Structures are given as structure tokens and as C-alpha cells.
Short mmCIF file of C-alpha atoms in Angstrom, two decimals:
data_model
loop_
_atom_site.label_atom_id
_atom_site.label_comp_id
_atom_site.label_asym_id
_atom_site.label_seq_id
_atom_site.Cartn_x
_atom_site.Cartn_y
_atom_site.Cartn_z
CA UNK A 1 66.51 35.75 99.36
CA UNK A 2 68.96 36.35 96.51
CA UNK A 3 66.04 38.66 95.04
CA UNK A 4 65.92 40.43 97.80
CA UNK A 5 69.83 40.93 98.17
CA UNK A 6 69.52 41.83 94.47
CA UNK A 7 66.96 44.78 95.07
CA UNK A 8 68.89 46.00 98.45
CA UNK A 9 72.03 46.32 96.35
CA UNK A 10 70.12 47.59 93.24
CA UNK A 11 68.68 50.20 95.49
CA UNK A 12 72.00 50.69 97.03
CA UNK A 13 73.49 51.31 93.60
CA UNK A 14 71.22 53.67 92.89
CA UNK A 15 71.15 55.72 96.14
CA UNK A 16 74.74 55.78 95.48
CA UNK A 17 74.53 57.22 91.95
CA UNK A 18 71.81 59.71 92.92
CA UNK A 19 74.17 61.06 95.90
CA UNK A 20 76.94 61.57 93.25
CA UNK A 21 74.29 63.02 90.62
CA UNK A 22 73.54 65.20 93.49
CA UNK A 23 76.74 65.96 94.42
CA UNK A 24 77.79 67.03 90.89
CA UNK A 25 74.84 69.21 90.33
CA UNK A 26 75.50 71.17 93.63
CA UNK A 27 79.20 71.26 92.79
CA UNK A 28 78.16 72.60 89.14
CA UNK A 29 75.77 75.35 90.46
CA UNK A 30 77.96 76.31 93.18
CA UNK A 31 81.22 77.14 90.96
CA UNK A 32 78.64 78.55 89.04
CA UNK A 33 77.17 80.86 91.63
CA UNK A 34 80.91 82.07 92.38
CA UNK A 35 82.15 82.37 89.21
CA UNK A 36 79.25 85.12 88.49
CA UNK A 37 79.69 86.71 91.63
CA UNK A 38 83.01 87.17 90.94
CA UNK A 39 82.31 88.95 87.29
CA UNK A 40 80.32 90.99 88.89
CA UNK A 41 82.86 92.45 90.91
CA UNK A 42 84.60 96.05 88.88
CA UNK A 43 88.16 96.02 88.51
CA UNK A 44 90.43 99.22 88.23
CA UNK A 45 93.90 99.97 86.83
CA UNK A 46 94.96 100.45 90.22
CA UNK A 47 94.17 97.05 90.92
CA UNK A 48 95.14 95.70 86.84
CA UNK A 49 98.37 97.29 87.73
CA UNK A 50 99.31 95.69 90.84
CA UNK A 51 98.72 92.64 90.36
CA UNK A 52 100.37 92.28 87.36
CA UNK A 53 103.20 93.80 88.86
CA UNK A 54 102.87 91.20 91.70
CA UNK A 55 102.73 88.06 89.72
CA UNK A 56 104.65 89.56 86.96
CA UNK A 57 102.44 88.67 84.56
CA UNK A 58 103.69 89.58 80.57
CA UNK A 59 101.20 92.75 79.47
CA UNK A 60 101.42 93.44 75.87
CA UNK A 61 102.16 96.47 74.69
CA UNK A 62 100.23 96.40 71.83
CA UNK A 63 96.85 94.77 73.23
CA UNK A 64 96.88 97.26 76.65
CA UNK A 65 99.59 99.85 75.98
CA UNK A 66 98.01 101.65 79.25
CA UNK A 67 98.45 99.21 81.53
CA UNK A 68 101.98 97.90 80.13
CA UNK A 69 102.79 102.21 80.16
CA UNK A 70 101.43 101.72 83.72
CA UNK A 71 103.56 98.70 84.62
CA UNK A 72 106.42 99.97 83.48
CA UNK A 73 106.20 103.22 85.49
CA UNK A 74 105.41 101.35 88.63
CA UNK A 75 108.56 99.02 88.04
CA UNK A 76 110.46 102.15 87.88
CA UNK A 77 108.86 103.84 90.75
CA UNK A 78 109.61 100.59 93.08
CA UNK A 79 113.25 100.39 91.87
CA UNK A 80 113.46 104.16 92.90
CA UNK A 81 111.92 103.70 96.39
CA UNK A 82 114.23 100.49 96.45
CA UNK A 83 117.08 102.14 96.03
CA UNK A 84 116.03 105.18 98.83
CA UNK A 85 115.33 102.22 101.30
CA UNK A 86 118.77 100.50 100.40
CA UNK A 87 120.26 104.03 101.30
CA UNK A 88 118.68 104.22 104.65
CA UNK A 89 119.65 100.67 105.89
CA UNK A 90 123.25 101.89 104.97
CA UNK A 91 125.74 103.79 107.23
CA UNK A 92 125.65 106.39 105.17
CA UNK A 93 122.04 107.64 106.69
CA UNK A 94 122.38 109.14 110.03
CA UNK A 95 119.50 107.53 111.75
CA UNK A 96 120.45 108.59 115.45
CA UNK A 97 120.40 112.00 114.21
CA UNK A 98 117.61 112.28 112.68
CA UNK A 99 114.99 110.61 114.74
CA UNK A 100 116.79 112.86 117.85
CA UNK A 101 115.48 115.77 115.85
CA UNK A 102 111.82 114.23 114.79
CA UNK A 103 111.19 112.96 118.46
CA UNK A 104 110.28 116.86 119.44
CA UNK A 105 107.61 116.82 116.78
CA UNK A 106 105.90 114.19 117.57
CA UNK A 107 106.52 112.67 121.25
CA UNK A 108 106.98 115.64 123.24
CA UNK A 109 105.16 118.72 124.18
CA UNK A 110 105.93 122.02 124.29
CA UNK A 111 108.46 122.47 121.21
CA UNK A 112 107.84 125.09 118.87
CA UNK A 113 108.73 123.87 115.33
CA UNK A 114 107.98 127.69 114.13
CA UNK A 115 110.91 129.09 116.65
CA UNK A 116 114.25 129.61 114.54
CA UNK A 117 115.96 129.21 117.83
CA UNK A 118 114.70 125.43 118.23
CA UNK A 119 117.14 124.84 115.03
CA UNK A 120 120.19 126.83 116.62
CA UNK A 121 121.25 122.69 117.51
CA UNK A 122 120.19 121.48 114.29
CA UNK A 123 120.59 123.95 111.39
CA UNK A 124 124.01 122.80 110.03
CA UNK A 125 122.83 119.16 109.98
CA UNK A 126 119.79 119.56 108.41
CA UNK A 127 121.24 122.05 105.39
CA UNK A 128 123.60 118.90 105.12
CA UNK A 129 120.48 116.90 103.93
CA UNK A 130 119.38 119.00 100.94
CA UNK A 131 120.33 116.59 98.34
CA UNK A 132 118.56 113.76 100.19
CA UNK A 133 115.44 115.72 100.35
CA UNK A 134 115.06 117.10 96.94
CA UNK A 135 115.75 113.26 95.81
CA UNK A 136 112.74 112.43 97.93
CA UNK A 137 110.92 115.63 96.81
CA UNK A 138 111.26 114.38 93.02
CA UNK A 139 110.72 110.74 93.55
CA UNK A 140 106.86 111.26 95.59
CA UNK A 141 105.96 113.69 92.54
CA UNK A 142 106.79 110.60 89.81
CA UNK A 143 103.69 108.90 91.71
CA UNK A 144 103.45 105.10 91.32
CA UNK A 145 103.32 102.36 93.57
CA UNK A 146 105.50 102.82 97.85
CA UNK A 147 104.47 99.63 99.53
CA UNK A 148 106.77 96.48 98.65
CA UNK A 149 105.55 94.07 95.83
CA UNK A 150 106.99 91.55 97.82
CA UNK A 151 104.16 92.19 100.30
CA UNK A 152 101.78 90.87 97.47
CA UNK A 153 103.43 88.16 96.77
CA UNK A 154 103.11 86.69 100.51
CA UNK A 155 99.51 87.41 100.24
CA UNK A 156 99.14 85.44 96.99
CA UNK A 157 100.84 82.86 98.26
CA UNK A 158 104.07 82.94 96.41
CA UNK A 159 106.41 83.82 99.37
CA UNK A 160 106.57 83.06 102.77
CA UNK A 161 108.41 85.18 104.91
CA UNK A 162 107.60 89.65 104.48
CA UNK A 163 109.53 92.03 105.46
CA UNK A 164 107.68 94.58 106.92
CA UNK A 165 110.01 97.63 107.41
CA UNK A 166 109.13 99.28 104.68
CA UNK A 167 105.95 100.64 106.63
CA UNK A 168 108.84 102.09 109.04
CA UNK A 169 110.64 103.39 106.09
CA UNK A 170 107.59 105.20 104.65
CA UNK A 171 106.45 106.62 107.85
CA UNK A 172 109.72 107.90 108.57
CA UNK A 173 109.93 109.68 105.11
CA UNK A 174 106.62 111.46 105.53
CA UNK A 175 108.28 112.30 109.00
CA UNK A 176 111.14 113.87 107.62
CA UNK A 177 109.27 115.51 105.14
CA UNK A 178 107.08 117.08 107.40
CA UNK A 179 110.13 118.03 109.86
CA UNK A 180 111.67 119.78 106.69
CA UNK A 181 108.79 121.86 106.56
CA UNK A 182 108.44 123.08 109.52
CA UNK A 183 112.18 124.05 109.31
CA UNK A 184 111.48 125.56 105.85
CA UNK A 185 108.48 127.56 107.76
CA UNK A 186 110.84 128.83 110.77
CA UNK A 187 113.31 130.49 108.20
CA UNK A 188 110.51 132.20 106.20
CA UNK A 189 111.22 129.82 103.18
CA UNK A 190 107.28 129.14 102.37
CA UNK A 191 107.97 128.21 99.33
CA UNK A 192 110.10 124.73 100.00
CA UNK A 193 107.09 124.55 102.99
CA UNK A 194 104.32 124.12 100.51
CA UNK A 195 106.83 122.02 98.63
CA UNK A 196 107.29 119.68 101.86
CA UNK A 197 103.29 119.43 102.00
CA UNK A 198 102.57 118.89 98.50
CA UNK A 199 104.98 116.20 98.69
CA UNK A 200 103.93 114.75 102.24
CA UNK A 201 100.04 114.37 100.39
CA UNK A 202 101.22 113.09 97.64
CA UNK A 203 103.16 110.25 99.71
CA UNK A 204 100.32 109.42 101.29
CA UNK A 205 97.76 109.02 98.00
CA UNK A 206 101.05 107.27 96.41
CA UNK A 207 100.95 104.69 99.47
CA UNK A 208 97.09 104.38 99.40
CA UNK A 209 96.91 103.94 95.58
CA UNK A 210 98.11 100.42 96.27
CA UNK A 211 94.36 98.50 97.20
CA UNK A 212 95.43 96.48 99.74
CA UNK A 213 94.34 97.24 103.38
CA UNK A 214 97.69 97.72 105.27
CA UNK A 215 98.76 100.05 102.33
CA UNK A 216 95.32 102.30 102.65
CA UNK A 217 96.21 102.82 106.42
CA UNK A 218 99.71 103.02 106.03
CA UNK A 219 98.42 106.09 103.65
CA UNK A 220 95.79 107.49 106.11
CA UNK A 221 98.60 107.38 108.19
CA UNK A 222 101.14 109.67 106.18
CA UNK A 223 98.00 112.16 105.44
CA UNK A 224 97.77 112.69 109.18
CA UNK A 225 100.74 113.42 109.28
CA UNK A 226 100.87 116.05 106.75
CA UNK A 227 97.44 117.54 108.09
CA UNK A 228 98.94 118.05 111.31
CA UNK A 229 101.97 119.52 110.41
CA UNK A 230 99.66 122.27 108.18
CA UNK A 231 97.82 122.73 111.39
CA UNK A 232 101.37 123.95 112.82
CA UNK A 233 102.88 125.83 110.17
CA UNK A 234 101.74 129.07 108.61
CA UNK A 235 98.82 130.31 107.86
CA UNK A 236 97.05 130.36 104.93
CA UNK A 237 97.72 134.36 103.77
CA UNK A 238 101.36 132.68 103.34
CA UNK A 239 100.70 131.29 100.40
CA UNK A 240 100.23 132.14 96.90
CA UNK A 241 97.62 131.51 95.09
CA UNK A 242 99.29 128.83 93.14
CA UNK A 243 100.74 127.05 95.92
CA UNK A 244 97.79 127.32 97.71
CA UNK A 245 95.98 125.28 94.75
CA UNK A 246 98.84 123.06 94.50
CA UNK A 247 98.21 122.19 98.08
CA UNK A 248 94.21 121.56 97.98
CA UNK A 249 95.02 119.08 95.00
CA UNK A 250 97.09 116.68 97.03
CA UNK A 251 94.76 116.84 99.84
CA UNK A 252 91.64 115.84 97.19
CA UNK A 253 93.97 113.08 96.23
CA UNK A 254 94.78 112.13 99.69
CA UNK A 255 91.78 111.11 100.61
CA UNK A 256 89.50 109.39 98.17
CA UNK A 257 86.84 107.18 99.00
CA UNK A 258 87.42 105.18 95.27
CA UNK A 259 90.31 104.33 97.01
CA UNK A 260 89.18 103.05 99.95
CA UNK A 261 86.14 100.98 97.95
CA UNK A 262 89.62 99.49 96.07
CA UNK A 263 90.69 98.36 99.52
CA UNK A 264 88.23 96.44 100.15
CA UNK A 265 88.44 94.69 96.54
CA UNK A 266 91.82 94.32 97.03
CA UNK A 267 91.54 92.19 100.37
CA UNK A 268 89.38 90.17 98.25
CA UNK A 269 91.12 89.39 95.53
CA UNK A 270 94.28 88.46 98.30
CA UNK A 271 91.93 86.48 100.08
CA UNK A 272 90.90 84.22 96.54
CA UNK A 273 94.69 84.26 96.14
CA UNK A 274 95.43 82.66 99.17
CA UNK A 275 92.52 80.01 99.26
CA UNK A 276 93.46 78.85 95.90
CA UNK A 277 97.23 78.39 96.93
CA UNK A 278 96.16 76.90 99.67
CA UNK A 279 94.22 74.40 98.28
CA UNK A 280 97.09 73.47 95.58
CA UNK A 281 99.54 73.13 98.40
CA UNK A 282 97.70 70.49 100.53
CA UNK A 283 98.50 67.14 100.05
CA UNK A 284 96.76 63.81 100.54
CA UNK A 285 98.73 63.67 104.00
CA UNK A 286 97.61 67.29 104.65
CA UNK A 287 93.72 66.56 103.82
CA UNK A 288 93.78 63.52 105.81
CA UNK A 289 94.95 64.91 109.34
CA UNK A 290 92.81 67.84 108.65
CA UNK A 291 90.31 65.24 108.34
CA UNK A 292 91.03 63.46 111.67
CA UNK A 293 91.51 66.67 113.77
CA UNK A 294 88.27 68.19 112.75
CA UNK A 295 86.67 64.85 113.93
CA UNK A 296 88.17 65.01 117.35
CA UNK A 297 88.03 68.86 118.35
CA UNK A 298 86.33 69.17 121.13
CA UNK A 299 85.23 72.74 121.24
CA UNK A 300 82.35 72.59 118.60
CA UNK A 301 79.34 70.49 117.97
CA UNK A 302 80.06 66.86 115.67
CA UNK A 303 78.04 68.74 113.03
CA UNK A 304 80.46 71.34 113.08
CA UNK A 305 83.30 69.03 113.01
CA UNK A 306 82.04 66.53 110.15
CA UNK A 307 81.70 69.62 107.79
CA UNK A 308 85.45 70.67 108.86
CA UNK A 309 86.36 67.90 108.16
CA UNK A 310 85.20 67.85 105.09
CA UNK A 311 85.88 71.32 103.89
CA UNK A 312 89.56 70.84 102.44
CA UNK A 313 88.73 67.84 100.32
CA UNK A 314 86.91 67.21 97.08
CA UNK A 315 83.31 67.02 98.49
CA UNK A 316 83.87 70.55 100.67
CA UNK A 317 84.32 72.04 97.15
CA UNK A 318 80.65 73.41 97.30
CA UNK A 319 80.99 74.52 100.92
CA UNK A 320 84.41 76.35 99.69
CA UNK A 321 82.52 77.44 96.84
CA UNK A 322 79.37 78.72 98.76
CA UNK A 323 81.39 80.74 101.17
CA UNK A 324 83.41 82.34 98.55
CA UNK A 325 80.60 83.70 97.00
CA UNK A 326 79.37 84.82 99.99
CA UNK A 327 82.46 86.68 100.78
CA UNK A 328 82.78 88.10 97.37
CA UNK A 329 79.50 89.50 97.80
CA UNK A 330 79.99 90.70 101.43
CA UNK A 331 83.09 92.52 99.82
CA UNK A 332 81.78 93.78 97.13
CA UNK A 333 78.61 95.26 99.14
CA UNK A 334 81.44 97.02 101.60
CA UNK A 335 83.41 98.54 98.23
CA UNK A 336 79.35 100.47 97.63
CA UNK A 337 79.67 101.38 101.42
CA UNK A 338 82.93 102.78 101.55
CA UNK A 339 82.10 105.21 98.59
CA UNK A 340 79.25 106.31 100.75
CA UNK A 341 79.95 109.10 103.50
CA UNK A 342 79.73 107.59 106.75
CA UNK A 343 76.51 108.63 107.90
CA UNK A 344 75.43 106.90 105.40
CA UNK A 345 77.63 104.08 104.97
CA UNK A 346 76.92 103.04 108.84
CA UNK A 347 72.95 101.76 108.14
CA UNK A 348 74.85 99.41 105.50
CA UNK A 349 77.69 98.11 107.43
CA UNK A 350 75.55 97.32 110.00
CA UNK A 351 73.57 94.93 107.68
CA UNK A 352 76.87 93.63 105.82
CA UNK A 353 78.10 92.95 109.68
CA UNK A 354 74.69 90.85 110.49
CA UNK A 355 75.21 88.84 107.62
CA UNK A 356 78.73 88.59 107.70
CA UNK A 357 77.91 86.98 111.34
CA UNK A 358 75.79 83.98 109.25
CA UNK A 359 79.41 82.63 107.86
CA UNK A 360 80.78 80.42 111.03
CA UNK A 361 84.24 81.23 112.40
CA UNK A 362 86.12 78.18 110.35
CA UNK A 363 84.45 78.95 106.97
CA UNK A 364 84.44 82.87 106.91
CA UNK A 365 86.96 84.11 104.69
CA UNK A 366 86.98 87.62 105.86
CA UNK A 367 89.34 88.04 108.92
CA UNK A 368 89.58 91.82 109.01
CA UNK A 369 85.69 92.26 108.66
CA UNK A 370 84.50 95.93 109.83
CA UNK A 371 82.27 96.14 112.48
CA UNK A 372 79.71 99.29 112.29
CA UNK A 373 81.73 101.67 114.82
CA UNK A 374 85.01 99.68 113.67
CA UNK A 375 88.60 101.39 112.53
CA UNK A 376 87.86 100.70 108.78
CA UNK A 377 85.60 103.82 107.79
CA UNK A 378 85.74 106.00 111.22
CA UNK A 379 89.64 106.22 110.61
CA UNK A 380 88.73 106.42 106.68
CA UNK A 381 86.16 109.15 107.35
CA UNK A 382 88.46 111.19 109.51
CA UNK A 383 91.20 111.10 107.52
CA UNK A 384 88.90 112.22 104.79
CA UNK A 385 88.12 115.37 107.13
CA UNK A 386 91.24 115.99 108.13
CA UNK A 387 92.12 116.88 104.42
CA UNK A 388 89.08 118.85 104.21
CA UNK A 389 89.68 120.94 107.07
CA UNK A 390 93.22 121.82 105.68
CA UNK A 391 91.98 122.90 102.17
CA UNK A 392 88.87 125.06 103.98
CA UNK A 393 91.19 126.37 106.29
CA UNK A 394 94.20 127.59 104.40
CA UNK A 395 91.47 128.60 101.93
CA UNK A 396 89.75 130.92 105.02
CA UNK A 397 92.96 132.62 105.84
CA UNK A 398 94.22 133.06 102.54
CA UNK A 399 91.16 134.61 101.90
CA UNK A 400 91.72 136.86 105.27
CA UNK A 401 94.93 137.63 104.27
CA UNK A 402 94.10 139.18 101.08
CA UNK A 403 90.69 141.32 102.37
CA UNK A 404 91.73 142.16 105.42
CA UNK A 405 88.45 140.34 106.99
CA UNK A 406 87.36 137.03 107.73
CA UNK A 407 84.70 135.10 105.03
CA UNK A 408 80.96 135.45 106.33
CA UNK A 409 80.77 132.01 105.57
CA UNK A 410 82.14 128.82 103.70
CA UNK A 411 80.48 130.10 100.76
CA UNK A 412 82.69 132.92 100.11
CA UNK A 413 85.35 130.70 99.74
CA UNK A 414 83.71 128.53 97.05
CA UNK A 415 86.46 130.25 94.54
CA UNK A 416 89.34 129.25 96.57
CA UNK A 417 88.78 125.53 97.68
CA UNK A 418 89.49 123.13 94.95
CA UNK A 419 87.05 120.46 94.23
CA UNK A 420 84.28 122.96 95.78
CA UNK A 421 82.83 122.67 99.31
CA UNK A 422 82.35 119.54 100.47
CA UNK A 423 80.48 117.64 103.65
CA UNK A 424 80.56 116.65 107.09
CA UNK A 425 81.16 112.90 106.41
CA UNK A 426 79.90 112.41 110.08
CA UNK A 427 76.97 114.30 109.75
CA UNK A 428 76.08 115.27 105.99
CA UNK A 429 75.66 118.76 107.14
CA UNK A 430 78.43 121.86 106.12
CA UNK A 431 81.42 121.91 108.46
CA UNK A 432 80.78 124.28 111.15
CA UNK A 433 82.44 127.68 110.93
CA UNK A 434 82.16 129.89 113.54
CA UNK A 435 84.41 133.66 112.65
CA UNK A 436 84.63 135.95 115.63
CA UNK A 437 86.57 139.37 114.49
CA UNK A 438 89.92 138.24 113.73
CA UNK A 439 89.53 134.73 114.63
CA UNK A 440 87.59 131.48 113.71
CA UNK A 441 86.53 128.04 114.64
CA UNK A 442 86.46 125.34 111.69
CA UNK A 443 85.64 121.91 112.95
CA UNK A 444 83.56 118.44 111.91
CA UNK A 445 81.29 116.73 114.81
CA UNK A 446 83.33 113.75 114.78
CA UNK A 447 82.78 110.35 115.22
CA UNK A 448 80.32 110.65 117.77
CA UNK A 449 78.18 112.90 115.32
CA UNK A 450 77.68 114.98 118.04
CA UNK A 451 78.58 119.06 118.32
CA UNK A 452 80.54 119.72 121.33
CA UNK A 453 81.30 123.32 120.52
CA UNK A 454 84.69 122.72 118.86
CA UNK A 455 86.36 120.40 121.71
CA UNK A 456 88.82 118.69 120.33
CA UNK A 457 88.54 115.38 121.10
CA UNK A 458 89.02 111.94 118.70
CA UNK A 459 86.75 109.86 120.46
CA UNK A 460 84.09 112.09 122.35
CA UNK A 461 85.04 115.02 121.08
CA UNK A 462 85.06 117.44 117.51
CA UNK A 463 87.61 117.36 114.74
CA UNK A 464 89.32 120.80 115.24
CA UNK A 465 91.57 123.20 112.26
CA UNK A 466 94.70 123.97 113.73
CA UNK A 467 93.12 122.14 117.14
CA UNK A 468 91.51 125.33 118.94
CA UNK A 469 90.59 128.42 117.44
CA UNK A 470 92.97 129.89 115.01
CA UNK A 471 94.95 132.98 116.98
CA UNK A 472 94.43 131.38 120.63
#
């Protein structure tokens, strides 16, 4: 009997042993597996920058005088934009007047932003805000990092609470940028006009340099705004040559599908931020009850609920582990997309998406995951014609305004549009341009990838210069 107690607990010993051999080995290869997948991943200075900035990490000087050079100028460009947000939370910025005069521009139909008699009301006011708008002028040409670093540091888990008026505050500066130029445009001042628009696109690559998410939309967001306002201001012939070019480079820049692919990278690298934090907050107490509720949910299977259970303590570290990797691969697979056109990209997503679908709910660590037909690269992709259209378009009447005659086709421009002549995104194909004697159509097939004859039309419809054909 005692022989045979000794062999059960021999063998119990032993099963014991092997289960933490087991357990180490899987823990071992596991870190391992994530570890590599995470060296794989490129970094960028945009990203070096940022995150130094965010966790104000000490750069040397000596050992990377680019990034510390790049540091530096991003410290100064936030204590800038700090100090032009502290000015509009004062007194001393007339909100109620402003926003009276934006809400024609962009909530009602009908006004006329090219009429000098829509600024009889307005004139005196808006001459009073020269000094403000040469400050802003200056401050979007130094470049260097809009969105908040404190936004970072909620995402990395070093603050708590985020103040998210910024994204107001930025929005309203590309609005009041874009107001001013249309007021510029009205008196015949198309100098300060190109100004305005240089400035509005480089807001909105300034915004979108930082790779986070909300600060790449907050970006596509700005470059709308500028492409719409060139839709409604003056032609093309307008312009010299010089601000003409000036123009196209800020649109390039607006739109960059790097940038985008640094989004995505970005969210990662938040995400790892967050789980880690996470993971150093919880305590015993914390790991325990997360324990006990994930035993008695009732919404899932007890398989389910034993690995929940599980996941936030010492033996979920190779679950944790297994699911990072697969989300740093996921992500890094979506930065390759993004720097794809879309009709391209979609074949891709579509396969990230089916796999992405293979992480359950509880254990996938990537919450804002694209879908194939989702915001992330149809809003990216129009945004990225949107600047196209401007730089062919301008590029098309400037070119009518100095021959007298309308290009035969995009290729007679080549000369004039910087960064050459680029792609339908949504198709792969040229941009269709359709001239008709003293008028043209210029317009991508849109998100549908489908040519409905130039009707504009965001969803079902075609992305249109100017929105209809140019003289109608």
C-alpha cells in the first residue's frame, strides 16, 4: 500500500514538474515569438520623436543629434500652439464673432464667400484680426507636432483624464484659415489666398505627422477643409507660377500614405503601452476578482471563462503573449496595406479582417480594427484624392489661363503638377478628364469604383473638382 501511495505521489510529483517544465517552455517561446515580431516592426522619426516627447525620455545630443534637434523643435512647436490655445480660451478671443461669421461657410447654403458684399457686415472685424492670423500663418509654417502630448500620455498609461478640445481648437483654426481666404479671394488679394491654403495644408500634414489614429483623421479632416475651400475660391490662372507650386507641395504633403502606414504603428505601439501599464497596475486584489468574475459570467462558454480567468495572472502570460504577437503582426500587415492604393489595399484588408476575426472579443487587442469597406482607408483614400484633384485642377486652369485653351489631356500638364501625375486610388486608372470648349470635368470614381459620369456623390456617387463642371 505505502508503495503504491509512494508511486501515485512520485507520479504526481512528476506530472507536476512536467506541467511547470511545460509551462516555462511555452512561456519562453512565446515572449520569444513577440519579442521578434516586435523587431520586426520599422520605426520612423515621426514615431522616435513622439514618443520621446511623450514620455520625456533624455535624447543625447551627441549620440542622436537628429532626433534631440527634432525634440527640441517639437517642444517648441507645442509651447507655441500652447500658448495660441491659452489665447483662445481667454476673453480676449471673440468666439461669438467669429463662429457667426464661419457658420455661412460651412452650415448654410447659398452664401457666396467670393461676393465682397457678403463682408459689407464683417470687413472691419476681420481687418481687426490681422495680427492673430499672421501669428497663425508663421506658427503652421515652423511644422512640428498640433495634437496635445498629453493625449499620449493617457494612451501610455501615464494620465488619466484627456482633454480633448484641442481637436476643437485645431479644427477651428483650419476654419478660420480657410474663412480668411476666401475673404482674401473676394478683395482680389490672391496672394494672402494662396498664403491661407498653403497654410491650411500644411496644418493638416502638421496634425497628421503625429502617428496616432485620432491625429491622422483629425488631419484628413483639416485637408478637407482646405480642398474645399480651393474648390470655392479662384481659379487656377490666379496664380503664379510660384504660388501655384507652393500650393501642390502642401497638398503632396497632405496626404501621404507613409503617414497613414505610421498610424497604424502608432495604435500599436499605444496599444503595448497600455497592456503593459495595465498589467503593472493590477494588484493581487485586482487579479483575484478578475479571476472570480470570469468564472461566473454567464454569457460565454466555461472554456471561455477559465481562460479569462486566467489571462491577467502569471500563467495567462503566454496567452497575453500569443495575442500580442498576433496583433503586432495584424498591425504591421495593415502599415504594408495602407501604403498600397486602395484597390489594391482592399484584397489585403479583407484577409487581415478574416484573421483578425480568429482573436476572440476578450483577447483581441485591436479595438479600432478596419473592416474592408471601413472609414480607415476609404476616408484615407479620399482624402488622398481630394488633394490630387486640387493640384490637377489648379494645374488645368493655370494652364488655361496662360494659352488661352484648355489641356488635351492630363498629360499636358505633366510640367505643372508637382510630384507628376498620379492615380485613381479607387480604380488605378488616370483621373477622368473630360474638357468641353471652355469648360471641364475632373473627377475620381469614388468609393464605389464605379463611373457615374461626374455625379457628385460620397457614397454612390464620383469625387468631383470644384463639385460640377468648372464654369456651370
Amino acid at each position: 500500500m505505502k508503495s503504491r501511495s509512494r508511486k501515485l505521489w512520485t507520479l504526481a510529483v512528476a506530472a507536476f514538474l512536467t506541467l511547470i517544465a511545460l509551462y516555462a517552455a511555452t512561456y519562453v517561446v512565446t515572449k520569444q515569438q513577440y519579442q521578434q515580431a516586435l523587431s520586426s516592426l520599422p520605426t520612423s522619426p515621426e514615431m522616435d520623436r513622439y514618443m520621446a516627447l511623450a514620455k520625456e525620455e533624455p535624447v543625447s545630443a551627441e549620440t542622436s543629434p537628429a532626433l534631440a534637434e527634432a525634440i527640441q523643435q517639437g517642444r517648441d512647436a507645442l509651447a507655441l500652439y500652447a500658448e495660441l490655445f491659452e489665447y483662445m480660451d481667454s476673453d480676449a478671443y471673440p468666439y461669438e464673432r467669429i463662429e457667426q461669421l464661419i457658420e455661412p461657410f460651412f452650415y448654410q447654403e447659398g452664401a457666396d464667400p467670393l461676393d465682397p458684399e457678403f463682408w459689407a457686415e464683417y470687413r472691419d472685424f476681420w481687418e481687426s484680426q490681422t495680427e492673430f492670423l499672421a501669428h497663425l500663418r508663421t506658427l503652421v509654417a515652423a511644422g512640428g507636432p498640433v495634437v496635445a502630448i498629453d493625449l499620449s500620455r493617457y494612451w501610455t498609461g501615464r494620465e488619466h483624464e484627456r482633454d480633448m478640445g484641442f481637436g476643437h481648437k485645431v479644427r477651428t483654426l483650419a476654419r478660420i484659415l480657410s474663412v480668411d481666404a476666401m475673404f482674401q479671394a473676394a478683395h482680389g488679394a490672391h496672394d494672402v489666398y494662396a498664403a491661407d491654403l498653403v497654410a491650411l495644408l500644411q496644418l493638416a500634414a502638421a496634425t497628421a505627422d503625429v502617428p496616432f489614429q485620432y491625429a491622422y483623421w483629425l488631419g484628413t479632416d483639416v485637408a478637407s477643409i482646405a480642398f474645399h475651400r480651393s474648390a470655392d475660391g479662384p481659379k487656377g490662372d490666379k496664380l503664379s507660377p510660384v504660388q501655384l507650386r507652393e500650393i501642390q507641395e502642401a497638398a503632396l504633403h497632405a496626404a501621404c500614405r507613409e503617414r497613414f502606414a505610421q498610424s497604424f504603428l502608432g495604435e500599436l505601439q499605444k496599444e503595448l503601452d497600455s497592456i503593459d501599464a495595465y498589467q503593472q497596475e493590477l494588484t493581487l486584489t485586482d487579479r483575484l476578482d478578475s479571476f472570480a468574475g470570469a468564472l461566473i459570467a454567464s454569457d460565454v462558454g466555461l472554456d471561455v471563462r477559465l481562460m479569462a480567468s486566467l489571462y491577467d495572472t502569471p500563467l495567462g502570460a503566454p496567452w497575453r503573449h500569443a495575442d500580442q504577437r498576433a496583433t503586432v503582426e495584424l498591425h504591421h500587415a495593415l502599415a504594408d496595406a495602407a501604403r498600397l492604393p486602395i484597390h489594391e489595399a482592399r484584397v489585403t484588408v479583407a484577409e487581415i479582417d478574416r484573421a483578425n476575426e480568429q482573436i476572440s472579443g476578450w483577447r483581441n487587442h485591436a479595438p479600432y480594427f478596419p473592416t474592408p469597406e471601413g472609414v480607415f482607408f476609404v476616408v484615407h483614400a479620399e482624402t488622398e484624392v481630394q488633394m490630387d484633384l486640387l493640384r490637377l485642377g489648379l494645374a488645368i486652369e493655370h494652364y488655361q489661363g496662360e494659352t488661352g485653351a484648355l489641356p488635351p489631356s492630363l498629360a499636358a500638364v505633366q510640367d505643372r503638377v508637382e510630384g507628376g501625375i498620379p492615380l485613381d486610388p479607387f480604380s488605378g486608372a488616370p483621373y477622368v478628364y473630360l474638357p468641353a470648349r471652355d469648360t471641364f470635368l475632373l473627377y475620381s470614381v469614388g468609393r464605389n469604383a464605379t463611373d457615374n459620369g461626374g455625379t457628385p456623390d460620397r457614397i454612390e456617387g464620383d469625387i468631383v473638382w470644384r463639385g460640377k463642371a468648372a464654369d456651370e
